[in-house]
PDB file of C-alpha atoms in Angstrom:
ATOM      1  CA  GLY A  66     100.963  84.958  46.452  1.00  0.00           C
ATOM      2  CA  MET A  67     104.362  86.587  47.881  1.00  0.00           C
ATOM      3  CA  VAL A  68     106.082  83.367  48.051  1.00  0.00           C
ATOM      4  CA  LEU A  69     105.499  83.280  44.470  1.00  0.00           C
ATOM      5  CA  ALA A  70     106.473  86.922  44.033  1.00  0.00           C
ATOM      6  CA  ALA A  71     109.823  86.295  45.796  1.00  0.00           C
ATOM      7  CA  PHE A  72     110.321  83.375  42.981  1.00  0.00           C
ATOM      8  CA  ILE A  73     109.268  85.059  40.079  1.00  0.00           C
ATOM      9  CA  THR A  74     111.508  88.273  41.048  1.00  0.00           C
ATOM     10  CA  PHE A  75     114.280  86.249  41.903  1.00  0.00           C
ATOM     11  CA  PHE A  76     114.969  84.571  38.636  1.00  0.00           C
ATOM     12  CA  LEU A  77     114.243  87.863  36.595  1.00  0.00           C
ATOM     13  CA  LEU A  78     117.258  89.299  38.725  1.00  0.00           C
ATOM     14  CA  TYR A  79     119.356  85.932  38.402  1.00  0.00           C
ATOM     15  CA  ASP A  80     118.646  84.878  34.447  1.00  0.00           C
ATOM     16  CA  GLY A  81     116.503  88.203  33.158  1.00  0.00           C
ATOM     17  CA  ASN A  82     118.377  88.753  29.861  1.00  0.00           C
ATOM     18  CA  ARG A  83     117.866  85.022  28.728  1.00  0.00           C
ATOM     19  CA  ILE A  84     113.825  85.574  29.774  1.00  0.00           C
ATOM     20  CA  TRP A  85     113.496  88.656  27.494  1.00  0.00           C
ATOM     21  CA  ARG A  86     115.373  86.812  24.120  1.00  0.00           C
ATOM     22  CA  PHE A  87     112.954  83.858  24.925  1.00  0.00           C
ATOM     23  CA  VAL A  88     110.099  86.386  25.315  1.00  0.00           C
ATOM     24  CA  ALA A  89     110.751  87.909  22.215  1.00  0.00           C
ATOM     25  CA  SER A  90     112.008  84.997  20.069  1.00  0.00           C
ATOM     26  CA  PRO A  91     108.741  84.415  18.204  1.00  0.00           C
ATOM     27  CA  LEU A  92     108.746  88.275  16.982  1.00  0.00           C
ATOM     28  CA  ARG A  93     109.883  88.544  13.580  1.00  0.00           C
ATOM     29  CA  PRO A  94     114.025  90.209  13.712  1.00  0.00           C
ATOM     30  CA  ARG A  95     112.739  93.593  12.560  1.00  0.00           C
ATOM     31  CA  THR A  96     109.887  93.564  15.200  1.00  0.00           C
ATOM     32  CA  ALA A  97     111.566  91.936  18.319  1.00  0.00           C
ATOM     33  CA  GLU A  98     114.464  94.719  17.802  1.00  0.00           C
ATOM     34  CA  ARG A  99     111.972  97.274  17.859  1.00  0.00           C
ATOM     35  CA  VAL A 100     110.721  95.717  21.106  1.00  0.00           C
ATOM     36  CA  ASP A 101     113.648  95.326  22.085  1.00  0.00           C
ATOM     37  CA  ARG A 102     114.689  99.242  22.241  1.00  0.00           C
ATOM     38  CA  ALA A 103     111.072 100.258  23.845  1.00  0.00           C
ATOM     39  CA  ALA A 104     111.538  97.758  26.541  1.00  0.00           C
ATOM     40  CA  SER A 105     115.047  98.956  26.946  1.00  0.00           C
ATOM     41  CA  ALA A 106     113.545 102.587  27.259  1.00  0.00           C
ATOM     42  CA  ALA A 107     111.065 101.681  29.610  1.00  0.00           C
ATOM     43  CA  TRP A 108     113.137  99.667  31.815  1.00  0.00           C
ATOM     44  CA  HIS A 109     115.707 102.856  31.946  1.00  0.00           C
ATOM     45  CA  THR A 110     112.907 104.907  32.834  1.00  0.00           C
ATOM     46  CA  LEU A 111     111.682 102.589  35.633  1.00  0.00           C
ATOM     47  CA  SER A 112     114.766 102.794  37.052  1.00  0.00           C
ATOM     48  CA  GLY A 113     114.623 106.442  37.007  1.00  0.00           C
ATOM     49  CA  TYR A 114     111.315 106.286  38.891  1.00  0.00           C
ATOM     50  CA  ILE A 115     112.817 104.396  41.633  1.00  0.00           C
ATOM     51  CA  ARG A 116     115.753 106.687  42.479  1.00  0.00           C
ATOM     52  CA  GLY A 117     113.222 109.547  42.247  1.00  0.00           C
ATOM     53  CA  SER A 118     111.368 107.206  44.681  1.00  0.00           C
ATOM     54  CA  VAL A 119     114.653 107.002  46.799  1.00  0.00           C
ATOM     55  CA  VAL A 120     115.588 110.670  46.672  1.00  0.00           C
ATOM     56  CA  ILE A 121     111.880 111.466  47.746  1.00  0.00           C
ATOM     57  CA  ALA A 122     111.744 109.045  50.746  1.00  0.00           C
ATOM     58  CA  THR A 123     115.111 110.379  51.694  1.00  0.00           C
ATOM     59  CA  ILE A 124     114.072 113.907  52.314  1.00  0.00           C
ATOM     60  CA  HIS A 125     111.083 112.971  54.501  1.00  0.00           C
ATOM     61  CA  ASP A 126     113.202 110.943  56.483  1.00  0.00           C
ATOM     62  CA  VAL A 127     115.988 113.357  57.487  1.00  0.00           C
ATOM     63  CA  VAL A 128     113.182 116.114  57.809  1.00  0.00           C
ATOM     64  CA  ILE A 129     111.271 113.472  60.079  1.00  0.00           C
ATOM     65  CA  ALA A 130     114.688 112.336  62.172  1.00  0.00           C
ATOM     66  CA  VAL A 131     115.416 116.404  62.955  1.00  0.00           C
ATOM     67  CA  SER A 132     111.752 116.637  63.648  1.00  0.00           C
ATOM     68  CA  LEU A 133     111.798 113.972  66.421  1.00  0.00           C
ATOM     69  CA  TYR A 134     115.496 114.987  67.593  1.00  0.00           C
ATOM     70  CA  ILE A 135     114.781 118.433  68.521  1.00  0.00           C
ATOM     71  CA  LEU A 136     111.228 117.078  69.846  1.00  0.00           C
ATOM     72  CA  GLY A 137     113.552 114.740  72.188  1.00  0.00           C
ATOM     73  CA  LEU A 138     111.431 111.592  71.363  1.00  0.00           C
ATOM     74  CA  PRO A 139     112.635 107.878  71.747  1.00  0.00           C
ATOM     75  CA  LEU A 140     113.069 105.949  69.144  1.00  0.00           C
ATOM     76  CA  VAL A 141     114.132 108.019  66.510  1.00  0.00           C
ATOM     77  CA  ALA A 142     116.078 105.668  64.278  1.00  0.00           C
ATOM     78  CA  PRO A 143     113.116 103.547  63.932  1.00  0.00           C
ATOM     79  CA  LEU A 144     110.431 105.819  63.188  1.00  0.00           C
ATOM     80  CA  ALA A 145     112.433 107.649  60.735  1.00  0.00           C
ATOM     81  CA  MET A 146     113.207 104.333  58.906  1.00  0.00           C
ATOM     82  CA  LEU A 147     109.488 103.531  58.933  1.00  0.00           C
ATOM     83  CA  VAL A 148     108.760 107.064  57.492  1.00  0.00           C
ATOM     84  CA  PHE A 149     111.382 105.747  54.675  1.00  0.00           C
ATOM     85  CA  VAL A 150     110.104 102.584  53.956  1.00  0.00           C
ATOM     86  CA  THR A 151     106.444 103.781  53.489  1.00  0.00           C
ATOM     87  CA  SER A 152     107.241 107.313  51.993  1.00  0.00           C
ATOM     88  CA  PHE A 153     107.872 105.146  48.814  1.00  0.00           C
ATOM     89  CA  ILE A 154     103.909 105.128  48.619  1.00  0.00           C
ATOM     90  CA  PRO A 155     103.289 108.367  46.724  1.00  0.00           C
ATOM     91  CA  LEU A 156     101.520 111.285  48.972  1.00  0.00           C
ATOM     92  CA  VAL A 157      99.854 109.180  51.285  1.00  0.00           C
ATOM     93  CA  GLY A 158     103.067 107.442  52.768  1.00  0.00           C
ATOM     94  CA  VAL A 159     104.260 110.194  54.522  1.00  0.00           C
ATOM     95  CA  LEU A 160     101.330 110.200  56.795  1.00  0.00           C
ATOM     96  CA  ILE A 161     101.140 106.724  57.144  1.00  0.00           C
ATOM     97  CA  GLY A 162     104.632 106.221  58.467  1.00  0.00           C
ATOM     98  CA  GLY A 163     104.569 109.460  60.298  1.00  0.00           C
ATOM     99  CA  GLY A 164     101.062 108.802  61.643  1.00  0.00           C
ATOM    100  CA  LEU A 165     102.638 106.317  64.121  1.00  0.00           C
ATOM    101  CA  SER A 166     105.363 108.999  64.801  1.00  0.00           C
ATOM    102  CA  VAL A 167     102.908 111.414  66.225  1.00  0.00           C
ATOM    103  CA  PHE A 168     101.163 109.021  68.189  1.00  0.00           C
ATOM    104  CA  VAL A 169     104.129 108.276  69.810  1.00  0.00           C
ATOM    105  CA  THR A 170     104.735 111.976  70.512  1.00  0.00           C
ATOM    106  CA  LEU A 171     101.637 112.307  71.899  1.00  0.00           C
ATOM    107  CA  GLY A 172     102.096 109.407  74.320  1.00  0.00           C
ATOM    108  CA  THR A 173     105.716 110.383  75.530  1.00  0.00           C
ATOM    109  CA  HIS A 174     105.176 114.391  74.589  1.00  0.00           C
ATOM    110  CA  GLY A 175     102.045 115.246  75.746  1.00  0.00           C
ATOM    111  CA  VAL A 176      99.593 117.257  73.143  1.00  0.00           C
ATOM    112  CA  THR A 177     101.402 120.218  72.118  1.00  0.00           C
ATOM    113  CA  PRO A 178     105.017 118.390  70.572  1.00  0.00           C
ATOM    114  CA  GLY A 179     102.196 115.861  68.955  1.00  0.00           C
ATOM    115  CA  LEU A 180     100.495 118.807  67.091  1.00  0.00           C
ATOM    116  CA  VAL A 181     103.995 119.922  65.855  1.00  0.00           C
ATOM    117  CA  LEU A 182     105.208 116.895  64.521  1.00  0.00           C
ATOM    118  CA  LEU A 183     101.572 116.605  62.846  1.00  0.00           C
ATOM    119  CA  GLY A 184     101.868 119.845  61.331  1.00  0.00           C
ATOM    120  CA  ILE A 185     105.388 118.875  59.878  1.00  0.00           C
ATOM    121  CA  LEU A 186     103.403 115.987  58.245  1.00  0.00           C
ATOM    122  CA  VAL A 187     100.963 118.295  56.654  1.00  0.00           C
ATOM    123  CA  VAL A 188     103.496 120.338  55.438  1.00  0.00           C
ATOM    124  CA  GLU A 189     105.671 117.549  54.319  1.00  0.00           C
ATOM    125  CA  HIS A 190     102.741 116.108  52.227  1.00  0.00           C
ATOM    126  CA  GLN A 191     101.699 119.083  50.809  1.00  0.00           C
ATOM    127  CA  LEU A 192     105.237 119.677  49.409  1.00  0.00           C
ATOM    128  CA  GLU A 193     105.013 116.336  47.985  1.00  0.00           C
ATOM    129  CA  GLY A 194     102.464 117.122  46.047  1.00  0.00           C
ATOM    130  CA  HIS A 195     103.115 120.225  44.624  1.00  0.00           C
ATOM    131  CA  LEU A 196     106.852 120.228  44.125  1.00  0.00           C
ATOM    132  CA  LEU A 197     108.779 117.060  45.035  1.00  0.00           C
ATOM    133  CA  GLN A 198     106.358 114.478  43.100  1.00  0.00           C
ATOM    134  CA  PRO A 199     105.891 117.090  40.024  1.00  0.00           C
ATOM    135  CA  PHE A 200     109.701 118.496  40.270  1.00  0.00           C
ATOM    136  CA  ILE A 201     111.717 115.466  41.395  1.00  0.00           C
ATOM    137  CA  MET A 202     110.246 112.601  39.767  1.00  0.00           C
ATOM    138  CA  GLY A 203     109.648 114.611  36.448  1.00  0.00           C
ATOM    139  CA  ARG A 204     113.049 115.050  36.105  1.00  0.00           C
ATOM    140  CA  TYR A 205     114.038 111.120  36.599  1.00  0.00           C
ATOM    141  CA  VAL A 206     111.163 110.214  34.209  1.00  0.00           C
ATOM    142  CA  ARG A 207     111.538 112.755  32.316  1.00  0.00           C
ATOM    143  CA  ILE A 208     107.857 113.918  32.038  1.00  0.00           C
ATOM    144  CA  HIS A 209     106.158 117.369  32.782  1.00  0.00           C
ATOM    145  CA  PRO A 210     105.416 117.996  35.770  1.00  0.00           C
ATOM    146  CA  LEU A 211     101.989 118.440  35.043  1.00  0.00           C
ATOM    147  CA  GLY A 212     101.801 115.226  33.558  1.00  0.00           C
ATOM    148  CA  ILE A 213     103.364 113.816  36.847  1.00  0.00           C
ATOM    149  CA  ALA A 214     100.275 115.638  39.248  1.00  0.00           C
ATOM    150  CA  LEU A 215      97.652 114.768  36.690  1.00  0.00           C
ATOM    151  CA  ALA A 216      99.077 110.757  36.503  1.00  0.00           C
ATOM    152  CA  LEU A 217      99.031 110.990  40.664  1.00  0.00           C
ATOM    153  CA  THR A 218      95.333 112.173  40.440  1.00  0.00           C
ATOM    154  CA  THR A 219      93.919 110.043  37.814  1.00  0.00           C
ATOM    155  CA  GLY A 220      95.672 107.054  39.390  1.00  0.00           C
ATOM    156  CA  GLY A 221      94.596 108.008  42.763  1.00  0.00           C
ATOM    157  CA  ILE A 222      90.828 108.590  41.601  1.00  0.00           C
ATOM    158  CA  LEU A 223      90.140 105.643  39.321  1.00  0.00           C
ATOM    159  CA  GLN A 224      92.299 102.934  42.139  1.00  0.00           C
ATOM    160  CA  GLY A 225      93.049 104.754  45.472  1.00  0.00           C
ATOM    161  CA  ILE A 226      96.548 104.545  46.779  1.00  0.00           C
ATOM    162  CA  VAL A 227      97.485 101.072  44.675  1.00  0.00           C
ATOM    163  CA  GLY A 228      96.521 103.792  41.408  1.00  0.00           C
ATOM    164  CA  ALA A 229      98.815 106.450  42.694  1.00  0.00           C
ATOM    165  CA  ILE A 230     101.660 104.032  43.243  1.00  0.00           C
ATOM    166  CA  VAL A 231     101.764 102.669  39.573  1.00  0.00           C
ATOM    167  CA  ALA A 232     100.033 105.603  37.837  1.00  0.00           C
ATOM    168  CA  VAL A 233     103.516 107.619  37.202  1.00  0.00           C
ATOM    169  CA  PRO A 234     105.983 104.902  36.421  1.00  0.00           C
ATOM    170  CA  LEU A 235     102.984 103.320  34.346  1.00  0.00           C
ATOM    171  CA  VAL A 236     102.653 106.810  32.235  1.00  0.00           C
ATOM    172  CA  ALA A 237     106.607 107.152  31.996  1.00  0.00           C
ATOM    173  CA  MET A 238     107.048 103.548  30.864  1.00  0.00           C
ATOM    174  CA  VAL A 239     104.421 103.745  28.401  1.00  0.00           C
ATOM    175  CA  HIS A 240     106.057 107.352  27.322  1.00  0.00           C
ATOM    176  CA  SER A 241     109.436 106.330  26.797  1.00  0.00           C
ATOM    177  CA  ALA A 242     108.764 102.799  25.152  1.00  0.00           C
ATOM    178  CA  TRP A 243     106.047 104.319  22.422  1.00  0.00           C
ATOM    179  CA  PRO A 244     108.280 106.405  20.297  1.00  0.00           C
ATOM    180  CA  HIS A 245     110.106 103.098  19.173  1.00  0.00           C
ATOM    181  CA  LEU A 246     107.163 100.958  18.789  1.00  0.00           C
ATOM    182  CA  ARG A 247     105.283 103.693  16.223  1.00  0.00           C
ATOM    183  CA  GLU A 248     108.653 104.667  14.432  1.00  0.00           C
ATOM    184  CA  SER A 249     107.570 103.976  10.605  1.00  0.00           C
ATOM    185  CA  GLU A 250     111.518 103.543   9.363  1.00  0.00           C
ATOM    186  CA  LEU A 251     113.702 100.705   9.593  1.00  0.00           C
ATOM    187  CA  VAL A 252     117.533 100.069   8.522  1.00  0.00           C
ATOM    188  CA  VAL A 253     117.546  97.167   6.776  1.00  0.00           C
ATOM    189  CA  MET A 254     119.799  95.072   4.720  1.00  0.00           C
ATOM    190  CA  PRO A 255     119.986  96.167   1.060  1.00  0.00           C
ATOM    191  CA  ASP A 256     118.659  92.817   0.072  1.00  0.00           C
ATOM    192  CA  GLU A 257     115.832  92.562   2.562  1.00  0.00           C
ATOM    193  CA  PRO A 258     112.645  94.324   1.499  1.00  0.00           C
ATOM    194  CA  PRO A 259     110.998  96.464   4.121  1.00  0.00           C
ATOM    195  CA  PRO A 260     107.491  95.430   5.614  1.00  0.00           C
ATOM    196  CA  PRO A 261     104.665  97.066   4.125  1.00  0.00           C
ATOM    197  CA  GLY A 262     104.237 100.563   5.178  1.00  0.00           C
ATOM    198  CA  HIS A 263     107.559 101.075   6.056  1.00  0.00           C
ATOM    199  CA  VAL A 264     110.353 102.801   4.031  1.00  0.00           C
ATOM    200  CA  LEU A 265     114.323 102.475   3.743  1.00  0.00           C
ATOM    201  CA  ILE A 266     116.030 105.395   5.515  1.00  0.00           C
ATOM    202  CA  GLY A 267     117.510 107.611   2.941  1.00  0.00           C
ATOM    203  CA  GLU A 268     115.213 106.161   0.013  1.00  0.00           C
ATOM    204  CA  ASN A 269     112.357 107.998  -1.758  1.00  0.00           C
ATOM    205  CA  PRO A 270     108.808 106.077  -0.531  1.00  0.00           C
ATOM    206  CA  ASP A 271     108.012 106.618  -4.381  1.00  0.00           C
TER     207      ASP A 271
END
């Protein structure tokens, strides 16, 4: 499965435009145009989600790195990098990556520094759920913070960690693509009649 995913990803990155034109080729020209606009909007929203995830992961990375440095722990760089990578998993990622840092702290510096770092992780977890995800991610995907919070909660309840990971980008992509798919007015050539249920822009539908 990993080899197949890497194979598909390579060709999507290398020749994505031609693959997309092939996928949209069976559609009628007017429908293909609307689908293309919807897909473009969804792609830009997904790109915004990735940028927002990088910002949140960077915040976690900096906080953990500074905390580890102040506590005088070894392996600050690899532990901070681990937190950065796992922070791409919403809500629980910082606890997963930071948990290893807590164990290292307990083993090298004792209980008190370990509990201090654990408290920092808990505070970061709460800040991500109530501040970073709703506001930072909401700004990048252009969804209200309440929508982000509800999407994360619903995805987590229905499918656990996997649901929390895909909930926000899925909701954001549908939100940005749907207006392009449902628009009822089209600009068509003068000699080309509009499809049933659509009207020409600027003309009386009667």
